[in-house]
PDB file of C-alpha atoms in Angstrom:
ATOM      1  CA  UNK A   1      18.381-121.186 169.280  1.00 29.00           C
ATOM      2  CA  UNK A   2      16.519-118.247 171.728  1.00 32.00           C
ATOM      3  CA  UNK A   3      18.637-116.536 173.796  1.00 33.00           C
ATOM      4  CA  UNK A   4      17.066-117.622 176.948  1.00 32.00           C
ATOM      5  CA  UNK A   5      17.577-121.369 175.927  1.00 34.00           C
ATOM      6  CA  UNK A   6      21.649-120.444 174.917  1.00 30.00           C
ATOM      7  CA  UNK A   7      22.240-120.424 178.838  1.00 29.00           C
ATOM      8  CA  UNK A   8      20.285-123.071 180.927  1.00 36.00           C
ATOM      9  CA  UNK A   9      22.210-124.973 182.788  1.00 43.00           C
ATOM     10  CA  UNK A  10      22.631-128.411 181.405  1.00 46.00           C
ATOM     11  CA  UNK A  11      22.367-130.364 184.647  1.00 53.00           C
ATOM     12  CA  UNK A  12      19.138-131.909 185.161  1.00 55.00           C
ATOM     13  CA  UNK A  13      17.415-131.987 189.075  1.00 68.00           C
ATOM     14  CA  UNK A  14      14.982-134.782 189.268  1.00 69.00           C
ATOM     15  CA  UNK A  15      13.407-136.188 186.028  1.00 84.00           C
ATOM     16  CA  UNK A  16      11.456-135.002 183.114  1.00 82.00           C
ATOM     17  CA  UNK A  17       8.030-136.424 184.564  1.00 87.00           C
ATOM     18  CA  UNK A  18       9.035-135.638 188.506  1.00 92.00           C
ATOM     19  CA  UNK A  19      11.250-132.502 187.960  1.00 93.00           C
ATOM     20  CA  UNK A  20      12.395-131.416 192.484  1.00 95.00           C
ATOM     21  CA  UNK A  21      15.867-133.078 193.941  1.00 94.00           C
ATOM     22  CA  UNK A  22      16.866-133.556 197.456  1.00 95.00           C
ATOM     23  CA  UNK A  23      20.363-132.283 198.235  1.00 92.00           C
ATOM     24  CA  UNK A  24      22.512-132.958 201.760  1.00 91.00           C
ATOM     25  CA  UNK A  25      25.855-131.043 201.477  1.00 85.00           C
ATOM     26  CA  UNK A  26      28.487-130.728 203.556  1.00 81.00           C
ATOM     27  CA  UNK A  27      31.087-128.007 202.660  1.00 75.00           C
ATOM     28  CA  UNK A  28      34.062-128.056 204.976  1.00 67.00           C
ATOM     29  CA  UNK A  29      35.637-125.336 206.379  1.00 56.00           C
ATOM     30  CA  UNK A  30      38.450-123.725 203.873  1.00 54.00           C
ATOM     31  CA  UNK A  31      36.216-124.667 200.972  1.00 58.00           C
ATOM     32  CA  UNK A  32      37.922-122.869 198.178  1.00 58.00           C
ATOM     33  CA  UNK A  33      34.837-121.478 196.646  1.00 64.00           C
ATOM     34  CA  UNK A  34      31.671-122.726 194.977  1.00 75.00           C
ATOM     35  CA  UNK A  35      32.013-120.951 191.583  1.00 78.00           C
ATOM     36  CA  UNK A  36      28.484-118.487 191.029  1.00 81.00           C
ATOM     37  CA  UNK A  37      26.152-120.477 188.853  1.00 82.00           C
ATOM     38  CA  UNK A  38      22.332-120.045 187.939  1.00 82.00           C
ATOM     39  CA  UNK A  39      19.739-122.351 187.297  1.00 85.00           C
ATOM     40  CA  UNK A  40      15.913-122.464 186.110  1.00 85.00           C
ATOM     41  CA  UNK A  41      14.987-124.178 188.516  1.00 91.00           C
ATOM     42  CA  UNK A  42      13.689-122.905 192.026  1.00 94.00           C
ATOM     43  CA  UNK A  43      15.495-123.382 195.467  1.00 95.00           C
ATOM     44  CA  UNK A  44      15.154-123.930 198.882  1.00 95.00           C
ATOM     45  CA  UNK A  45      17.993-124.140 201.291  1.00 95.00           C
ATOM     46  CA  UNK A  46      18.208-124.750 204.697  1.00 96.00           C
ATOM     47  CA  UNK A  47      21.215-124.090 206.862  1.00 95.00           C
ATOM     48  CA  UNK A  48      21.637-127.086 209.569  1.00 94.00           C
ATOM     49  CA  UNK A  49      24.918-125.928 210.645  1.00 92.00           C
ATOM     50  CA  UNK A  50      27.843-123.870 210.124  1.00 90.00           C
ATOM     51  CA  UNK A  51      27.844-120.479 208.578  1.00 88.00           C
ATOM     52  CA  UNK A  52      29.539-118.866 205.401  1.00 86.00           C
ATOM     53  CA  UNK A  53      29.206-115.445 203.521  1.00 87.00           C
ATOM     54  CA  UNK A  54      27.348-116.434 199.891  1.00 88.00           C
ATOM     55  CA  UNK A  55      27.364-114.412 197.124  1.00 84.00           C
ATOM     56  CA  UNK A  56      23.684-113.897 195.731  1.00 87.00           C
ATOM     57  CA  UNK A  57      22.996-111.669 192.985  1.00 80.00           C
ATOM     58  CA  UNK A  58      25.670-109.421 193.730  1.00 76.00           C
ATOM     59  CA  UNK A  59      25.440-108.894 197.007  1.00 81.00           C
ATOM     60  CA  UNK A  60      27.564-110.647 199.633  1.00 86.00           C
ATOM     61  CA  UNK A  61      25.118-112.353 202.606  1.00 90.00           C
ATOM     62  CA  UNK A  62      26.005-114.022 205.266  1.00 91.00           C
ATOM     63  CA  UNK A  63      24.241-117.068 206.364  1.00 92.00           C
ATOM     64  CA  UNK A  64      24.279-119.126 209.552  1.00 92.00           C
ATOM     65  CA  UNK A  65      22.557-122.107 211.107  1.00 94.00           C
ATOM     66  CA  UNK A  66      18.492-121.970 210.841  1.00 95.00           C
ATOM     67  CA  UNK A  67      18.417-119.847 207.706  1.00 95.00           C
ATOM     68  CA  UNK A  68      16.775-120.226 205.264  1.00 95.00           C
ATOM     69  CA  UNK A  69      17.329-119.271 201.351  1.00 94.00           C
ATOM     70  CA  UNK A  70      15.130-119.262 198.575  1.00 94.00           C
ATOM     71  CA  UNK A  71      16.376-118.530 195.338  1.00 92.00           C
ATOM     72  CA  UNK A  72      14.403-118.076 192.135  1.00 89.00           C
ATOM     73  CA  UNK A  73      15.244-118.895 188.708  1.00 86.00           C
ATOM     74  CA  UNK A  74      18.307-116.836 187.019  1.00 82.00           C
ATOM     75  CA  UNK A  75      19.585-115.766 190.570  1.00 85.00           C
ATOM     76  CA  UNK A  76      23.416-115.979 190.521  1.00 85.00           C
ATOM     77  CA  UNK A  77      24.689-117.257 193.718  1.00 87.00           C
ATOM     78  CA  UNK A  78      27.873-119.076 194.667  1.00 84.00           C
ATOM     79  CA  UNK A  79      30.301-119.171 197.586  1.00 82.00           C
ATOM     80  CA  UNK A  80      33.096-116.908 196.916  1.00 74.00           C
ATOM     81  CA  UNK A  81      37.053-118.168 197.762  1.00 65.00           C
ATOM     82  CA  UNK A  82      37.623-118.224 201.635  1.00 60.00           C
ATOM     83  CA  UNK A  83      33.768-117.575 202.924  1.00 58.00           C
ATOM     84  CA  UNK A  84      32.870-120.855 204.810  1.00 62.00           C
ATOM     85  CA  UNK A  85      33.498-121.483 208.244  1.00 67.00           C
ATOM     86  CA  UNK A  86      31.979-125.125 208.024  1.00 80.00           C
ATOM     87  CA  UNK A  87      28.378-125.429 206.203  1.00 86.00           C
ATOM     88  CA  UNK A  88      26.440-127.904 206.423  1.00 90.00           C
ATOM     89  CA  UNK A  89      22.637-127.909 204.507  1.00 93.00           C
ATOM     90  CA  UNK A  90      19.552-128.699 202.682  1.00 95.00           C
ATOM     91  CA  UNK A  91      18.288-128.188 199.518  1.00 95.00           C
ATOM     92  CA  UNK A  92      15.631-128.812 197.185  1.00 96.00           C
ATOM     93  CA  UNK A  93      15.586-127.853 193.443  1.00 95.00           C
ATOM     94  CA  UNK A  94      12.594-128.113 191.474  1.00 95.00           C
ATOM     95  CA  UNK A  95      11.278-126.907 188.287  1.00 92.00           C
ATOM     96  CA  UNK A  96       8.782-124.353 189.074  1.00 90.00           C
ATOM     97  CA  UNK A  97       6.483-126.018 185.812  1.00 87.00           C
ATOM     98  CA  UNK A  98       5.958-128.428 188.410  1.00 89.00           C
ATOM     99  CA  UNK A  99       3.608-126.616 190.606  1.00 90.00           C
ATOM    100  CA  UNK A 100       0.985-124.954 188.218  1.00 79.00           C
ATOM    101  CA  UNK A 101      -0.473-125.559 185.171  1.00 74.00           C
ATOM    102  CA  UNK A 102      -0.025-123.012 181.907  1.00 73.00           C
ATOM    103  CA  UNK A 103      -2.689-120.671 182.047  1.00 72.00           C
ATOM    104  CA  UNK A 104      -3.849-121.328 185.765  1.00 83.00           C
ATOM    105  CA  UNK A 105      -3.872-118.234 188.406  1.00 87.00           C
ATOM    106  CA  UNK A 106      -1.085-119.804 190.827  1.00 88.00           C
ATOM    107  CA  UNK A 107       1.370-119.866 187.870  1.00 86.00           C
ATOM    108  CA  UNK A 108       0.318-117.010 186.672  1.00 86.00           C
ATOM    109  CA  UNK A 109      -0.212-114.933 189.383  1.00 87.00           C
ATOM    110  CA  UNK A 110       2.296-115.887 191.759  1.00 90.00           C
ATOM    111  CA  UNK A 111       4.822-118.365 189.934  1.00 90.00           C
ATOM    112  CA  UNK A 112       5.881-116.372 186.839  1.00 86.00           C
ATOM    113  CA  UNK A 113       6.786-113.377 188.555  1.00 86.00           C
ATOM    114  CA  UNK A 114       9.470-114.689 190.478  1.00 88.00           C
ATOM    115  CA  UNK A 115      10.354-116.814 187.493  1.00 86.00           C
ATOM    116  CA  UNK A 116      11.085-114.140 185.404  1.00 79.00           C
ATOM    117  CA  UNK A 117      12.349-112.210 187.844  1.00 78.00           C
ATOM    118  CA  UNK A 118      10.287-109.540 188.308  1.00 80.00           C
ATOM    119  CA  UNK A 119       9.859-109.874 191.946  1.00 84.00           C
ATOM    120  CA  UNK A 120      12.919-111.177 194.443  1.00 84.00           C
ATOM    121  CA  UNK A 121      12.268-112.266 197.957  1.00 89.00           C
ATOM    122  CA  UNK A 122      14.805-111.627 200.680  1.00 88.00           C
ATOM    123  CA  UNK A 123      17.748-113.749 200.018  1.00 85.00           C
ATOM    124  CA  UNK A 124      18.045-114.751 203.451  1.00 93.00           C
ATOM    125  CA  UNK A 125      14.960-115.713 206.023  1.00 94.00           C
ATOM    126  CA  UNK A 126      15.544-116.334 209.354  1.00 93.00           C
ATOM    127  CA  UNK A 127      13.902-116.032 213.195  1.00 91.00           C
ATOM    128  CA  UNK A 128      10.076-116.274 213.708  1.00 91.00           C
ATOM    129  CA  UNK A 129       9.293-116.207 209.915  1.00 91.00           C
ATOM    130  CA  UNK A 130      11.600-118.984 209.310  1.00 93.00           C
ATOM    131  CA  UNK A 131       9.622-121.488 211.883  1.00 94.00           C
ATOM    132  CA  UNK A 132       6.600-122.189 209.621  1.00 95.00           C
ATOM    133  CA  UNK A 133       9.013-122.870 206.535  1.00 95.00           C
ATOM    134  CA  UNK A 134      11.140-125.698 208.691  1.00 96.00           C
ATOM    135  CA  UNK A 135       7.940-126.943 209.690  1.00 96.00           C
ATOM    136  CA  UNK A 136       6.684-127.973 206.068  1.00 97.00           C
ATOM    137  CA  UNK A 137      10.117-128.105 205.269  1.00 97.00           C
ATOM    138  CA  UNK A 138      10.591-131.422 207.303  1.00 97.00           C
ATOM    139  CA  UNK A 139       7.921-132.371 205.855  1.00 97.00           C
ATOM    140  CA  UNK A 140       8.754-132.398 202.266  1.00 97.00           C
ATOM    141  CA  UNK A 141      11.642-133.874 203.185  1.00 97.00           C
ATOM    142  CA  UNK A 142      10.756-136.322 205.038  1.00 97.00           C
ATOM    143  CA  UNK A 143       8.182-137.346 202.536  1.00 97.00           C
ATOM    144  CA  UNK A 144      10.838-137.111 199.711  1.00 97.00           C
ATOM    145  CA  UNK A 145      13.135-139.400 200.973  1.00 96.00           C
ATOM    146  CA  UNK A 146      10.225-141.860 202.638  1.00 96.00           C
ATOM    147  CA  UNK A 147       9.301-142.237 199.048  1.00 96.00           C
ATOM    148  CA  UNK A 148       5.737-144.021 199.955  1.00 96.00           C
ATOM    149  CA  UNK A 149       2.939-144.358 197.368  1.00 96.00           C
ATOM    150  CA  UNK A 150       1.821-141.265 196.665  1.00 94.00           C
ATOM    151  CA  UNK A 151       4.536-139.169 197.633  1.00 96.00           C
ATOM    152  CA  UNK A 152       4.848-137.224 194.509  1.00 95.00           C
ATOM    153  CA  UNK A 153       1.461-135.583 195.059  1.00 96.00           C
ATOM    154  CA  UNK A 154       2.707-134.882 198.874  1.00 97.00           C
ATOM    155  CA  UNK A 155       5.790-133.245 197.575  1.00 97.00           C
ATOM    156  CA  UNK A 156       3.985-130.919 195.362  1.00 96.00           C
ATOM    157  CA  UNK A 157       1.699-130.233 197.862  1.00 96.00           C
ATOM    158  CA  UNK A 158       4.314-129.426 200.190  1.00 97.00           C
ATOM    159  CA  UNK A 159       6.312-127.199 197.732  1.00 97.00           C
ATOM    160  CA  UNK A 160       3.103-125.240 197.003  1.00 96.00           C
ATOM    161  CA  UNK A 161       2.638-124.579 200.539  1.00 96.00           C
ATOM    162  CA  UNK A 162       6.414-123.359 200.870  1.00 96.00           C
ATOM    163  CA  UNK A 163       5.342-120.923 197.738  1.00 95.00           C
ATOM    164  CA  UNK A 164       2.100-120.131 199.971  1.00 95.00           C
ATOM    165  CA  UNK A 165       4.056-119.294 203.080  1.00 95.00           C
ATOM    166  CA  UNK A 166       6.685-117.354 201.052  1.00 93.00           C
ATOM    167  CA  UNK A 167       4.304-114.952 199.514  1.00 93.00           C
ATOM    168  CA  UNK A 168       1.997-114.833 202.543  1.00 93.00           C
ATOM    169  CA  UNK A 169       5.101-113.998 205.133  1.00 92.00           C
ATOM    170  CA  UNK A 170       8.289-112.538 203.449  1.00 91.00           C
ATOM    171  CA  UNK A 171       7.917-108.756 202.299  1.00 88.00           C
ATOM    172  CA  UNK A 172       9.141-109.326 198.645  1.00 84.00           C
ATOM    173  CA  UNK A 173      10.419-106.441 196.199  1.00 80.00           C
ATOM    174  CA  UNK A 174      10.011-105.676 192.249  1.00 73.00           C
ATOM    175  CA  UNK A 175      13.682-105.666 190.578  1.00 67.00           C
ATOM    176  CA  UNK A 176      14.608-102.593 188.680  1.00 62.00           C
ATOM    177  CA  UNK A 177      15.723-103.341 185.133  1.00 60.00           C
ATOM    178  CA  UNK A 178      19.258-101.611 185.371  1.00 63.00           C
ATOM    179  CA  UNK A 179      19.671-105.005 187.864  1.00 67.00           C
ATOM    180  CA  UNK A 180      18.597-107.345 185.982  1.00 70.00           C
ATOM    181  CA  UNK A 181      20.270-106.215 182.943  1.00 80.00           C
ATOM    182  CA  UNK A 182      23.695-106.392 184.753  1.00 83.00           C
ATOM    183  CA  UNK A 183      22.669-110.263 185.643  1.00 79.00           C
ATOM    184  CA  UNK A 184      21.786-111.028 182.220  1.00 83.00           C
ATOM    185  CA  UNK A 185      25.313-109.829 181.181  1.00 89.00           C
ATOM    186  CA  UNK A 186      26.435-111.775 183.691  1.00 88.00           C
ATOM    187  CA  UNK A 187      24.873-115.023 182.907  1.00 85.00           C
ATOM    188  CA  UNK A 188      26.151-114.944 179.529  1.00 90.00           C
ATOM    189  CA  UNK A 189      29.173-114.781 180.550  1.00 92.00           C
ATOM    190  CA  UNK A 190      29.123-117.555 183.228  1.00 89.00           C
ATOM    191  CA  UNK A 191      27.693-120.066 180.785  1.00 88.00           C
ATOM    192  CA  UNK A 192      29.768-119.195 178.158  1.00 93.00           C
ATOM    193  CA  UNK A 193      32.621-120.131 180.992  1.00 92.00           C
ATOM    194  CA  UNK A 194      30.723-123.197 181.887  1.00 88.00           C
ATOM    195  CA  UNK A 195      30.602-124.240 177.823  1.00 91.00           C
ATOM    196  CA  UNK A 196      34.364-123.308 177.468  1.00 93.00           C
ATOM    197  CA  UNK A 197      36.473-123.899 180.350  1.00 93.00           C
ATOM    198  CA  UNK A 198      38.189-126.880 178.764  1.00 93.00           C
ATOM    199  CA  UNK A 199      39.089-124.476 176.191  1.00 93.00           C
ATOM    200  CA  UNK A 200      41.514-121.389 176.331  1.00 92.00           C
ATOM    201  CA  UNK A 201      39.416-118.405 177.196  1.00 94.00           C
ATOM    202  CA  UNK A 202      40.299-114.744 176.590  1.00 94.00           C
ATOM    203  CA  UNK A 203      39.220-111.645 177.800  1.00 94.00           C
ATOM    204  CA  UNK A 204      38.335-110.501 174.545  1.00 94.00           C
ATOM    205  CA  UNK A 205      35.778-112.802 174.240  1.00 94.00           C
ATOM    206  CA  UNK A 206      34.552-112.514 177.438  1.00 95.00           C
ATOM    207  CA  UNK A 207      34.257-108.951 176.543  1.00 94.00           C
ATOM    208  CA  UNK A 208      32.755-109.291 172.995  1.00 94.00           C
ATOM    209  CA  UNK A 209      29.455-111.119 174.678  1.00 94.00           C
ATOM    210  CA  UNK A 210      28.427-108.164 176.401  1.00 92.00           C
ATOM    211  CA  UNK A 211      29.728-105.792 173.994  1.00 91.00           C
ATOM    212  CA  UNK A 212      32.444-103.677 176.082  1.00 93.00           C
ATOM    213  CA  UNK A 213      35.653-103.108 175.604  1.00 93.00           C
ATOM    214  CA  UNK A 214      38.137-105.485 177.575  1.00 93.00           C
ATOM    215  CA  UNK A 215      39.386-102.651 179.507  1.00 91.00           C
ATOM    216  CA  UNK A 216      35.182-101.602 180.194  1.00 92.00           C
ATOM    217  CA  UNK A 217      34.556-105.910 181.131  1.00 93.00           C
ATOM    218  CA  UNK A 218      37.293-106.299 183.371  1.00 93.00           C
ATOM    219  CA  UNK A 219      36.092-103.378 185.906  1.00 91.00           C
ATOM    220  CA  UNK A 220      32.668-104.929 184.963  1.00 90.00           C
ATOM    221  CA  UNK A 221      33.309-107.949 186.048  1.00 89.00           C
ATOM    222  CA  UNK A 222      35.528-107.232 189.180  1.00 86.00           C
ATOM    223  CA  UNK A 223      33.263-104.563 190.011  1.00 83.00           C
ATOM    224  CA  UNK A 224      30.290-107.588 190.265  1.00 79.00           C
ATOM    225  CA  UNK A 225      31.734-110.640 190.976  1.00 80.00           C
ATOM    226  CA  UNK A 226      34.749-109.500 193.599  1.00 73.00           C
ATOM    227  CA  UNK A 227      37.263-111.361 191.610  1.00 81.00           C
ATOM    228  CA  UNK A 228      38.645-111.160 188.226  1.00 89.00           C
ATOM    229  CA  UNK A 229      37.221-113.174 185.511  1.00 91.00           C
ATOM    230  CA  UNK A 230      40.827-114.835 185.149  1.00 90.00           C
ATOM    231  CA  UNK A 231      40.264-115.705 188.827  1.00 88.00           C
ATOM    232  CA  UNK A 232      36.489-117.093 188.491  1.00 88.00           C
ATOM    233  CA  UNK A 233      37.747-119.194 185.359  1.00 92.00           C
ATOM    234  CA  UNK A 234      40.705-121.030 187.686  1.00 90.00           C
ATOM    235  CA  UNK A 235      38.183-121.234 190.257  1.00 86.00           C
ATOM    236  CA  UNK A 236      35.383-122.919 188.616  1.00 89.00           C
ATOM    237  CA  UNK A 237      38.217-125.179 186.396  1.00 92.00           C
ATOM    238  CA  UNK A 238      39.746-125.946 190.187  1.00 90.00           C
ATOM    239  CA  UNK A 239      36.086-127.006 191.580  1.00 86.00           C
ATOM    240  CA  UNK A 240      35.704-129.503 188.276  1.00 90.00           C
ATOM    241  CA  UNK A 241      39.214-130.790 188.505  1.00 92.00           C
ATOM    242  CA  UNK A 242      38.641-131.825 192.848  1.00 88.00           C
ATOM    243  CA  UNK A 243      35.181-133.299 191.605  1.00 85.00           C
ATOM    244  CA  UNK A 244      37.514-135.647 188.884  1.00 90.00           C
ATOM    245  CA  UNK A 245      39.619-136.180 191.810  1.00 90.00           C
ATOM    246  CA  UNK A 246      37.261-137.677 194.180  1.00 83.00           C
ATOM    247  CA  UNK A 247      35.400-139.589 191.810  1.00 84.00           C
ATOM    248  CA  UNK A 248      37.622-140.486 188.963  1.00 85.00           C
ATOM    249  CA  UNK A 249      40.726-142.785 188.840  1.00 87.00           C
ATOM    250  CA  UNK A 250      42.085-140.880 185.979  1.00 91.00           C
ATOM    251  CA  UNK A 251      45.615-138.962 186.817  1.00 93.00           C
ATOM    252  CA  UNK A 252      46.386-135.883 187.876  1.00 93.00           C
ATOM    253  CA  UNK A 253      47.511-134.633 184.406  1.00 94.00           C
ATOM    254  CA  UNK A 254      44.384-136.104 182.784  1.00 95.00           C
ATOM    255  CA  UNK A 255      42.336-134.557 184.845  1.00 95.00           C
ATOM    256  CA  UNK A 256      44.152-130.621 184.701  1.00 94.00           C
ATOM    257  CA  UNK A 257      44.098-130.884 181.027  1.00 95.00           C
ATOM    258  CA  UNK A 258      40.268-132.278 181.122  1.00 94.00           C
ATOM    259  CA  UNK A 259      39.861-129.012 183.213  1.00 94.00           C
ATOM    260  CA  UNK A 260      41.222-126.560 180.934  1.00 94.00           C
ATOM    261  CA  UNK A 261      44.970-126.196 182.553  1.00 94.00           C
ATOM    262  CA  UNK A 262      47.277-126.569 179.798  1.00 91.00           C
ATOM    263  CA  UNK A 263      50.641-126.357 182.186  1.00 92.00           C
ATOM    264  CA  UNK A 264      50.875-129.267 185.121  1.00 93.00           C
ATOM    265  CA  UNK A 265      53.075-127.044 187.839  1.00 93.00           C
ATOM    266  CA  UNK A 266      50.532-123.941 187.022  1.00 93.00           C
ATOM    267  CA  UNK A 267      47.686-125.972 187.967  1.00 94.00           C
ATOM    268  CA  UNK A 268      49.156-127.318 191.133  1.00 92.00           C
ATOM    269  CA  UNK A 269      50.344-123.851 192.533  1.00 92.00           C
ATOM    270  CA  UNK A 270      46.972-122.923 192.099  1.00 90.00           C
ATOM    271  CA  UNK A 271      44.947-126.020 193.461  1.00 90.00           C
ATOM    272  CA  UNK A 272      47.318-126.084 196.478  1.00 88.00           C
ATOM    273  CA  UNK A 273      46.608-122.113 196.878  1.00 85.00           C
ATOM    274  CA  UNK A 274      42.705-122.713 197.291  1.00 82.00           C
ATOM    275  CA  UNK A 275      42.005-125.768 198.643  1.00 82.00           C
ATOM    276  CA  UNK A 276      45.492-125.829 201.121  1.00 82.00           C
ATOM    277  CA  UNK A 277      46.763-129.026 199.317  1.00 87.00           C
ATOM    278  CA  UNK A 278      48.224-130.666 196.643  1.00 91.00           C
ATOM    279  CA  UNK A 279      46.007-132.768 193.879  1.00 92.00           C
ATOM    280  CA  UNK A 280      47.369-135.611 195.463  1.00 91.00           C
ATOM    281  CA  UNK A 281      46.828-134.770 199.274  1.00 89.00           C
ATOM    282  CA  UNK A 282      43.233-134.242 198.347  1.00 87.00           C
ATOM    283  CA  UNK A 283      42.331-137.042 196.363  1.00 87.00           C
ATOM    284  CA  UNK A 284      43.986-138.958 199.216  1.00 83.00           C
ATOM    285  CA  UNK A 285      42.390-137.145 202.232  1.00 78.00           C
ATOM    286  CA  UNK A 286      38.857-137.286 200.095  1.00 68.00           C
ATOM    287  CA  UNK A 287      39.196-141.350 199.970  1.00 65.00           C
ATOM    288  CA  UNK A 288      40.180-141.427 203.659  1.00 55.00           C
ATOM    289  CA  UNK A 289      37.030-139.662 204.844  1.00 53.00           C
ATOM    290  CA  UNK A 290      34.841-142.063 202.021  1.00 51.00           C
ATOM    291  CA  UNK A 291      35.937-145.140 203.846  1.00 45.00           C
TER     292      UNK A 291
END
């Protein structure tokens, strides 16, 4: 298996033939963290309310309502523990495959780079740049979710223009390879968590993928990521176990063992710690708002 293939993400957004998904998410405030991931894919988010501080290749950034975000493929981002004051947004995912064909100068010329990850736009875009994006924005959205004949060829359009405006608007920067070896390390990592988590996990085997020492990873990691890796591995086991709990009927010990917590009363100190709750209380309080 290549190495770049090792650590997609497994989720799929959209289909094989029609590869772009509309998301509507609401994250409340007290949110106890959306645990930094990375996809292929490309995305566009747009803030409709609320604010929160994400963290996006490294770097914290706050966000508010009428941002926008655009995030290439391979940039880590997440919501660290304790950062949202009430969010609410709108995304689409795509595969960037989608827009060009192999060989042809808009994949080439402007869709590979930020692919690969030689070139980053701003994480964040907001005021008088941001107006045309919302404009075409709306657009593709509305068209998505209209879902007339044809639409499919609108959305692409639509996307492509977004890609136009992006390169034609927002100053955009070459990443120096010291970066995005650090992210590389980093992915690894992360997917080897997101493989794993149902698993015990060490430290030394955390370490071992990037080839430090444990003492050398654990400042790596904190130094990055503003948390331990202990911490990010209860986090992103706590964010699949309150998925099971709002969708599943399994129990509450079903569902900490299915999420990699091998000791009941461990895992509800720490779910009640994030999310302000017990298992139970949020299961309960997640059905309440569903009816």
């Amino acid at each position: 298996m290549r190495e770049k293939e090792q650590y997609l993400e497994k989720n799929r957004h959209g289909s094989a033939v029609f590869p772009v998904e509309y998301y509507d998410c609401v994250y409340p405030a007290g949110l106890a963290g959306l645990p930094v991931h990375w996809h292929e894919e490309f995305e566009i988010t747009y803030v409709r309310g609320g604010e929160c501080t994400y963290l996006i290749d490294l770097e914290p950034v706050p966000v508010q309502e009428g941002d926008f975000l655009f995030l290439a493929s391979g940039v880590l981002h997440g919501i660290p523990e304790g950062k949202t004051r009430f969010l609410e947004t709108d995304s689409f995912v795509f595969h960037p495959e989608m827009l060009g064909v192999r060989g042809d100068v808009c994949r080439t010329r402007y869709l590979l780079p930020a692919e690969r990850g030689e070139i980053r736009f701003p994480a964040v875009i907001r005021g008088e740049t941001a107006e045309p994006l919302k404009t075409v924005f709306d657009r593709l959205k509305q068209s998505f979710l209209a879902k007339a004949f044809g639409y499919e060829l609108e959305v692409k359009a639509l996307l492509l223009q977004e890609m136009a405006l992006l390169y034609r608007l927002v100053p955009f920067e070459r990443k120096s390879p010291e970066n995005r070896q650090v992210v590389e390390k980093l992915k690894t990592v992360l997917q080897y968590i997101r493989e794993h988590y149902q698993q015990p996990v060490t430290v030394g085997e955390l370490a071992e993928l990037c080839h430090f020492s444990e003492y050398h990873f654990m400042r790596f990691f904190k130094q990055y990521m503003n948390m331990t890796c202990v911490e990010y591995l209860n986090q992103y086991r706590l964010e699949i176990a309150a998925g099971e709990l709002a969708e599943s009927g399994e129990s509450v010990t079903e569902i900490a063992l299915n999420a990699g917590f091998n000791n009941l009363s461990y895992f509800n100190r720490v779910f009640k710690r994030s999310f302000g709750m017990t298992p139970r209380e949020y299961r309960k309080q997640f059905r309440l708002r569903s009816c």
